[in-house]
CSV table of C-alpha atoms in Angstrom, one decimal:
chain,number,residue,atom,x,y,z
A,57,MET,CA,43.9,-4.7,-36.0
A,58,PHE,CA,42.3,-1.8,-34.2
A,59,SER,CA,40.8,0.9,-36.3
A,60,SER,CA,41.4,4.5,-35.2
A,61,ASN,CA,37.8,4.7,-34.0
A,62,ASN,CA,38.3,1.5,-31.8
A,63,ILE,CA,41.6,2.9,-30.4
A,64,GLY,CA,39.8,6.1,-29.5
A,65,LYS,CA,37.1,4.2,-27.7
A,66,TYR,CA,39.6,2.0,-25.9
A,67,LEU,CA,41.6,5.0,-24.6
A,68,LEU,CA,38.4,6.7,-23.5
A,69,VAL,CA,37.2,3.7,-21.5
A,70,THR,CA,40.6,3.3,-20.0
A,71,SER,CA,40.6,7.0,-18.9
A,72,VAL,CA,37.2,6.5,-17.3
A,73,LEU,CA,38.2,3.4,-15.3
A,74,THR,CA,41.4,5.1,-14.2
A,75,CYS,CA,39.4,8.2,-13.0
A,76,ILE,CA,36.7,6.2,-11.3
A,77,SER,CA,39.2,3.9,-9.5
A,78,SER,CA,40.9,7.0,-8.0
A,79,VAL,CA,37.6,8.1,-6.4
A,80,ALA,CA,36.4,6.6,-3.1
A,81,PRO,CA,33.5,6.6,-3.0
A,82,THR,CA,32.1,7.6,-6.4
A,83,GLY,CA,28.5,7.9,-5.1
A,84,ALA,CA,26.4,7.6,-2.0
A,85,PHE,CA,28.1,4.4,-0.9
A,86,ALA,CA,31.6,3.2,-1.2
A,87,VAL,CA,32.0,0.4,-3.7
A,88,THR,CA,34.4,-2.5,-3.0
A,89,PHE,CA,35.7,-4.4,-6.0
A,90,ALA,CA,37.3,-7.3,-4.1
A,91,SER,CA,36.4,-10.7,-5.6
A,92,GLN,CA,34.6,-13.1,-3.4
A,93,SER,CA,34.4,-16.9,-3.8
A,94,GLU,CA,31.2,-17.2,-1.9
A,95,PRO,CA,28.2,-14.7,-1.8
A,96,GLN,CA,28.1,-13.3,1.7
A,97,THR,CA,25.0,-13.1,3.9
A,98,ILE,CA,23.7,-9.5,4.3
A,99,THR,CA,21.8,-8.2,7.3
A,100,LEU,CA,19.2,-5.5,6.6
A,101,TYR,CA,17.4,-3.6,9.3
A,102,GLY,CA,14.3,-1.8,8.1
A,103,ALA,CA,11.4,0.3,9.4
A,104,GLY,CA,8.2,-1.7,10.1
A,105,SER,CA,6.4,0.0,7.3
A,106,LEU,CA,8.9,-1.4,4.8
A,107,ARG,CA,8.4,-5.0,5.8
A,108,GLY,CA,6.5,-6.1,2.7
A,109,ALA,CA,8.4,-3.9,0.2
A,110,LEU,CA,11.9,-4.6,1.4
A,111,SER,CA,11.2,-8.3,1.9
A,112,ASP,CA,10.2,-8.3,-1.7
A,113,VAL,CA,13.3,-6.3,-2.7
A,114,ALA,CA,15.6,-8.6,-0.7
A,115,ASN,CA,14.1,-11.7,-2.3
A,116,SER,CA,14.6,-10.2,-5.8
A,117,PHE,CA,18.2,-9.3,-4.9
A,118,SER,CA,19.0,-12.8,-3.6
A,119,GLN,CA,17.6,-14.4,-6.7
A,120,GLU,CA,19.8,-12.2,-8.9
A,121,TYR,CA,23.0,-12.2,-6.9
A,122,LYS,CA,22.7,-15.3,-4.8
A,123,ASN,CA,23.4,-13.4,-1.5
A,124,PRO,CA,21.2,-14.5,1.4
A,125,VAL,CA,19.6,-11.5,3.1
A,126,ILE,CA,18.5,-11.6,6.7
A,127,THR,CA,15.9,-9.0,7.5
A,128,GLU,CA,14.8,-7.4,10.7
A,129,PHE,CA,11.9,-5.0,10.9
A,130,GLY,CA,10.8,-2.7,13.6
A,131,PRO,CA,10.4,1.0,14.8
A,132,SER,CA,13.2,3.0,13.2
A,133,GLY,CA,14.2,4.7,16.5
A,134,THR,CA,14.4,1.4,18.3
A,135,LEU,CA,16.5,-0.1,15.5
A,136,ARG,CA,18.8,2.9,15.6
A,137,GLU,CA,19.3,2.5,19.4
A,138,ARG,CA,20.2,-1.2,18.9
A,139,ILE,CA,22.8,-0.2,16.4
A,140,GLU,CA,24.2,2.4,18.7
A,141,ASN,CA,24.4,-0.3,21.4
A,142,GLY,CA,26.5,-2.6,19.3
A,143,GLU,CA,24.3,-4.5,16.9
A,144,LYS,CA,25.9,-4.7,13.4
A,145,PRO,CA,23.6,-4.9,10.5
A,146,ASP,CA,25.0,-4.1,7.0
A,147,VAL,CA,22.2,-1.8,5.8
A,148,PHE,CA,19.7,0.3,7.7
A,149,ALA,CA,16.5,1.6,6.0
A,150,SER,CA,14.6,4.1,8.2
A,151,ALA,CA,11.2,5.7,7.9
A,152,ASP,CA,12.9,9.1,8.3
A,153,ILE,CA,16.1,10.8,7.7
A,154,GLY,CA,16.9,11.7,11.3
A,155,ASN,CA,17.6,8.3,12.7
A,156,PRO,CA,20.2,7.2,10.1
A,157,GLN,CA,21.6,10.7,10.1
A,158,LYS,CA,22.4,10.3,13.8
A,159,LEU,CA,24.4,7.1,13.0
A,160,TYR,CA,26.3,9.0,10.3
A,161,GLU,CA,27.1,11.9,12.6
A,162,GLN,CA,28.5,9.4,15.2
A,163,GLY,CA,30.7,7.9,12.5
A,164,LEU,CA,28.8,4.6,12.5
A,165,SER,CA,27.6,4.7,8.9
A,166,SER,CA,27.9,6.1,5.4
A,167,PRO,CA,26.1,9.3,4.3
A,168,VAL,CA,22.3,9.0,4.3
A,169,VAL,CA,20.4,8.8,1.0
A,170,ASN,CA,16.6,9.5,0.7
A,171,PHE,CA,15.7,6.3,-1.1
A,172,THR,CA,11.9,6.6,-1.1
A,173,SER,CA,9.0,8.6,0.4
A,174,ASN,CA,5.6,8.0,2.0
A,175,ARG,CA,2.9,10.2,3.4
A,176,MET,CA,0.5,10.3,6.4
A,177,THR,CA,-3.2,9.5,6.1
A,178,VAL,CA,-6.1,8.8,8.4
A,179,VAL,CA,-7.5,5.3,8.6
A,180,VAL,CA,-11.1,5.2,9.9
A,181,ARG,CA,-13.1,2.3,11.2
A,182,PRO,CA,-16.3,1.2,9.4
A,183,GLY,CA,-19.4,3.2,10.3
A,184,LEU,CA,-17.7,6.5,11.2
A,185,SER,CA,-18.3,9.3,8.8
A,186,VAL,CA,-15.0,11.2,8.2
A,187,THR,CA,-13.9,13.4,5.4
A,188,SER,CA,-10.9,15.6,4.7
A,189,GLU,CA,-13.1,18.6,5.5
A,190,ASN,CA,-14.2,17.4,9.0
A,191,ILE,CA,-11.0,15.6,10.0
A,192,VAL,CA,-9.9,18.3,12.5
A,193,ASP,CA,-13.2,18.3,14.3
A,194,THR,CA,-13.2,14.5,14.3
A,195,LEU,CA,-9.7,14.3,15.8
A,196,LEU,CA,-10.5,16.9,18.5
A,197,ASP,CA,-13.9,15.3,19.4
A,198,PRO,CA,-13.6,14.0,22.9
A,199,ASN,CA,-15.5,10.9,21.9
A,200,THR,CA,-13.1,10.0,19.1
A,201,LYS,CA,-10.5,7.4,20.1
A,202,LEU,CA,-7.3,8.5,18.3
A,203,GLY,CA,-4.6,5.9,17.6
A,204,THR,CA,-1.0,6.8,16.7
A,205,SER,CA,2.4,5.3,16.8
A,206,THR,CA,4.9,6.1,19.5
A,207,PRO,CA,7.0,9.3,19.1
A,208,ILE,CA,10.8,9.0,19.3
A,209,SER,CA,10.7,5.2,19.0
A,210,ASP,CA,8.8,5.3,15.7
A,211,PRO,CA,8.9,8.1,13.1
A,212,SER,CA,5.2,7.6,12.4
A,213,GLY,CA,4.6,8.9,15.9
A,214,ASP,CA,6.8,11.9,15.3
A,215,TYR,CA,4.9,12.6,12.1
A,216,ALA,CA,1.6,12.4,14.0
A,217,GLN,CA,3.0,15.1,16.4
A,218,GLU,CA,3.8,17.3,13.4
A,219,ILE,CA,0.1,17.0,12.3
A,220,PHE,CA,-0.9,18.0,15.8
A,221,GLN,CA,1.3,21.1,15.5
A,222,LYS,CA,-0.3,22.0,12.2
A,223,ILE,CA,-3.8,21.7,13.8
A,224,ASP,CA,-2.6,23.8,16.7
A,225,LYS,CA,-1.8,26.7,14.3
A,226,LEU,CA,-5.4,26.5,13.1
A,227,LYS,CA,-6.9,26.1,16.5
A,228,PRO,CA,-4.5,27.2,19.3
A,229,GLY,CA,-4.4,24.8,22.2
A,230,SER,CA,-5.2,21.8,20.0
A,231,PHE,CA,-1.7,20.3,20.4
A,232,GLN,CA,-2.1,19.7,24.1
A,233,THR,CA,-5.6,18.2,23.6
A,234,LEU,CA,-4.4,15.8,20.8
A,235,ASP,CA,-1.2,14.8,22.4
A,236,ALA,CA,-3.0,14.0,25.7
A,237,LYS,CA,-5.7,11.9,24.0
A,238,ALA,CA,-3.5,10.0,21.5
A,239,LEU,CA,-3.3,6.3,22.1
A,240,ARG,CA,0.3,5.1,21.4
A,241,LEU,CA,-0.9,1.7,20.2
A,242,VAL,CA,2.2,0.7,18.1
A,243,GLY,CA,5.9,1.3,17.8
A,244,GLY,CA,6.8,1.6,21.5
A,245,PRO,CA,8.1,-0.6,24.3
A,246,SER,CA,4.8,-0.3,26.2
A,247,SER,CA,2.5,-0.6,23.2
A,248,PRO,CA,-0.1,-3.5,23.4
A,249,PRO,CA,0.9,-6.6,21.6
A,250,VAL,CA,-0.6,-7.5,18.3
A,251,PRO,CA,-1.1,-11.3,17.7
A,252,ASN,CA,1.2,-12.8,15.1
A,253,GLY,CA,-0.1,-12.6,11.6
A,254,LYS,CA,-2.6,-9.8,12.4
A,255,ASN,CA,-2.5,-6.4,10.7
A,256,SER,CA,-2.2,-3.8,13.5
A,257,LEU,CA,-4.5,-1.3,11.9
A,258,VAL,CA,-7.3,-3.9,11.4
A,259,TYR,CA,-6.7,-5.3,14.8
A,260,PHE,CA,-7.0,-2.0,16.7
A,261,LEU,CA,-9.7,-0.4,14.5
A,262,GLU,CA,-12.0,-3.4,14.0
A,263,GLU,CA,-11.2,-6.4,16.2
A,264,THR,CA,-10.5,-4.7,19.5
A,265,GLN,CA,-12.0,-1.3,18.6
A,266,GLN,CA,-9.4,0.4,20.7
A,267,ALA,CA,-9.3,3.2,18.1
A,268,ASP,CA,-11.8,4.9,15.9
A,269,VAL,CA,-9.3,6.7,13.7
A,270,PHE,CA,-5.6,6.0,13.2
A,271,LEU,CA,-2.9,8.4,11.9
A,272,SER,CA,-0.9,6.1,9.6
A,273,TYR,CA,1.4,5.8,6.6
A,274,TYR,CA,-0.3,5.6,3.2
A,275,THR,CA,1.5,2.3,2.5
A,276,SER,CA,0.3,0.8,5.8
A,277,ALA,CA,-3.2,2.0,5.0
A,278,LEU,CA,-3.1,0.1,1.7
A,279,ALA,CA,-1.9,-3.0,3.4
A,280,ALA,CA,-4.8,-2.8,5.9
A,281,LEU,CA,-7.3,-2.3,3.1
A,282,GLU,CA,-6.2,-5.6,1.5
A,283,VAL,CA,-7.2,-7.3,4.8
A,284,SER,CA,-10.3,-5.3,5.4
A,285,PRO,CA,-11.8,-3.3,2.5
A,286,ASN,CA,-14.4,-1.9,4.9
A,287,LEU,CA,-11.9,0.5,6.4
A,288,GLN,CA,-11.7,4.1,5.0
A,289,VAL,CA,-8.6,5.9,4.1
A,290,ILE,CA,-8.8,9.7,4.3
A,291,GLU,CA,-6.2,11.9,2.7
A,292,LEU,CA,-5.1,14.9,4.9
A,293,PRO,CA,-5.9,18.3,3.5
A,294,ASP,CA,-3.0,20.3,2.1
A,295,ASN,CA,-2.6,22.4,5.2
A,296,LEU,CA,-2.1,19.3,7.3
A,297,ALA,CA,-0.3,17.0,4.9
A,298,ILE,CA,2.9,15.4,6.0
A,299,LYS,CA,5.4,13.8,3.6
A,300,ALA,CA,7.7,11.2,5.1
A,301,ASP,CA,11.2,10.9,3.5
A,302,TYR,CA,12.9,7.6,4.2
A,303,GLY,CA,16.7,7.4,4.7
A,304,LEU,CA,19.1,4.6,3.7
A,305,THR,CA,22.6,4.1,5.0
A,306,VAL,CA,25.3,1.4,4.9
A,307,LEU,CA,26.9,0.8,8.3
A,308,LYS,CA,30.7,1.1,8.8
A,309,GLY,CA,32.4,-2.3,8.8
A,310,ALA,CA,29.6,-3.8,6.6
A,311,ASN,CA,30.5,-6.6,4.3
A,312,PRO,CA,31.1,-5.4,0.8
A,313,ASP,CA,27.9,-6.9,-0.5
A,314,GLY,CA,25.9,-4.7,1.8
A,315,THR,CA,26.8,-1.8,-0.5
A,316,LYS,CA,25.5,-3.9,-3.4
A,317,LEU,CA,22.2,-4.4,-1.7
A,318,ALA,CA,21.9,-0.6,-0.9
A,319,GLU,CA,22.6,0.1,-4.6
A,320,TYR,CA,20.0,-2.5,-5.6
A,321,ILE,CA,17.3,-0.7,-3.4
A,322,LEU,CA,18.2,2.5,-5.2
A,323,SER,CA,18.2,0.9,-8.6
A,324,PRO,CA,15.2,1.0,-11.1
A,325,THR,CA,14.3,-2.6,-10.0
A,326,GLY,CA,14.3,-1.8,-6.3
A,327,GLN,CA,12.3,1.5,-6.9
A,328,LYS,CA,9.8,-0.4,-9.0
A,329,ILE,CA,9.1,-2.8,-6.2
A,330,LEU,CA,8.8,0.0,-3.7
A,331,ALA,CA,6.3,1.8,-5.9
A,332,LYS,CA,4.2,-1.4,-6.1
A,333,TYR,CA,3.6,-1.1,-2.4
A,334,GLY,CA,2.5,2.5,-2.6
A,335,PHE,CA,5.8,4.3,-1.9
A,336,SER,CA,6.7,7.4,-4.0
A,337,ALA,CA,9.9,8.6,-5.5
A,338,PRO,CA,12.5,10.0,-3.2
A,339,SER,CA,12.6,13.8,-2.9
A,340,ARG,CA,16.0,14.6,-1.4
A,341,SER,CA,19.3,14.6,-3.2
A,342,THR,CA,22.3,12.7,-1.8
A,343,LYS,CA,24.7,14.8,0.3
A,344,VAL,CA,28.2,14.4,-0.9
A,345,PRO,CA,31.1,15.5,1.4
A,346,GLU,CA,32.8,18.6,0.0
A,347,HIS,CA,36.2,16.9,-0.4
A,348,GLN,CA,34.7,14.3,-2.8
A,349,SER,CA,32.6,16.6,-4.9
A,350,ILE,CA,35.3,17.6,-7.5
A,351,SER,CA,36.4,14.0,-8.1
A,352,ILE,CA,32.9,12.7,-8.4
A,353,PHE,CA,32.0,15.5,-10.8
A,354,LEU,CA,35.0,14.6,-12.9
A,355,ALA,CA,34.2,10.9,-13.0
A,356,ALA,CA,30.6,11.7,-13.9
A,357,SER,CA,31.6,14.1,-16.6
A,358,VAL,CA,34.0,11.6,-18.2
A,359,ALA,CA,31.4,8.9,-18.0
A,360,LEU,CA,28.9,11.2,-19.8
A,361,LEU,CA,31.5,12.0,-22.4
A,362,LEU,CA,32.0,8.2,-23.0
A,363,LYS,CA,28.3,7.7,-23.3
A,364,LYS,CA,28.0,10.4,-25.9
A,365,LYS,CA,31.1,9.2,-27.8
A,366,LEU,CA,29.9,5.6,-28.0
A,367,LYS,CA,26.4,6.6,-29.0
A,368,SER,CA,27.9,8.7,-31.8
A,369,SER,CA,30.3,6.0,-33.0
A,370,THR,CA,27.6,3.3,-33.1
A,371,SER,CA,24.8,5.2,-34.7
A,372,VAL,CA,23.9,4.0,-38.2
A,373,VAL,CA,21.7,5.4,-41.0
A,374,LYS,CA,18.7,3.2,-41.6
A,375,PRO,CA,18.0,2.3,-45.2
């Protein structure tokens, strides 16, 4: 027989499930509860800077849920254009918010979630003396070969442009100088090829010496240091610092397990793997369309009530 306490818990759980089932979606991504006889293959497009981290996340996800995950990594802007032109991945993880937001605004994807963050640093070849204090003079020095990624195609190139704008405020006219001298060595259709298996930063700074300094993500700098500890990684001073917020979206028409992968990336397990590669916690909150806000708030409130009720009913006094 049910006790009155158990009946209360049963009714509370039933009310939560009823409430949540009436909300679509109940979070950043719509959840599909349809049963599937076979785990489906999921296609994940991700920014090049996420190659190591998201490959690791995808492998962990596949081991846990048995879904095969096909990954494709490249410049976020280029991947976004491929999706606009008809390619159909299930999940898109970008190195910025803007590229996935464009897909959402065109009705091609779900709302965008900031799932992790990065920052820009300066990677310096061995033998060159660079500090946070002299970085502006170093970048502006006509003799310094400055490497960046390609704007528009790759958010890292756009972030480099933001750094140039900040320097321009300190020294008017600097933007034109830096923009003109910057070597777009990665991320664009005309960027020079990097041999398979080579780290691009190590390749351009040490092997070919096409650049003396390179404006790069912190996570990419860490990966380069693992290959060549002789490189220097210089943090930008506060007045030049750029934080890179990364956006995640599930594409319209994605198979249901694509949502499951997106949620896994956002889960503590996924976030722990991202942190291992040098990424930091996300800094933007999920945008919920106005018509969903009340229903989601109700579901969340009832769930919180359930949590408190069950905690109270199961607490015991230790002897």
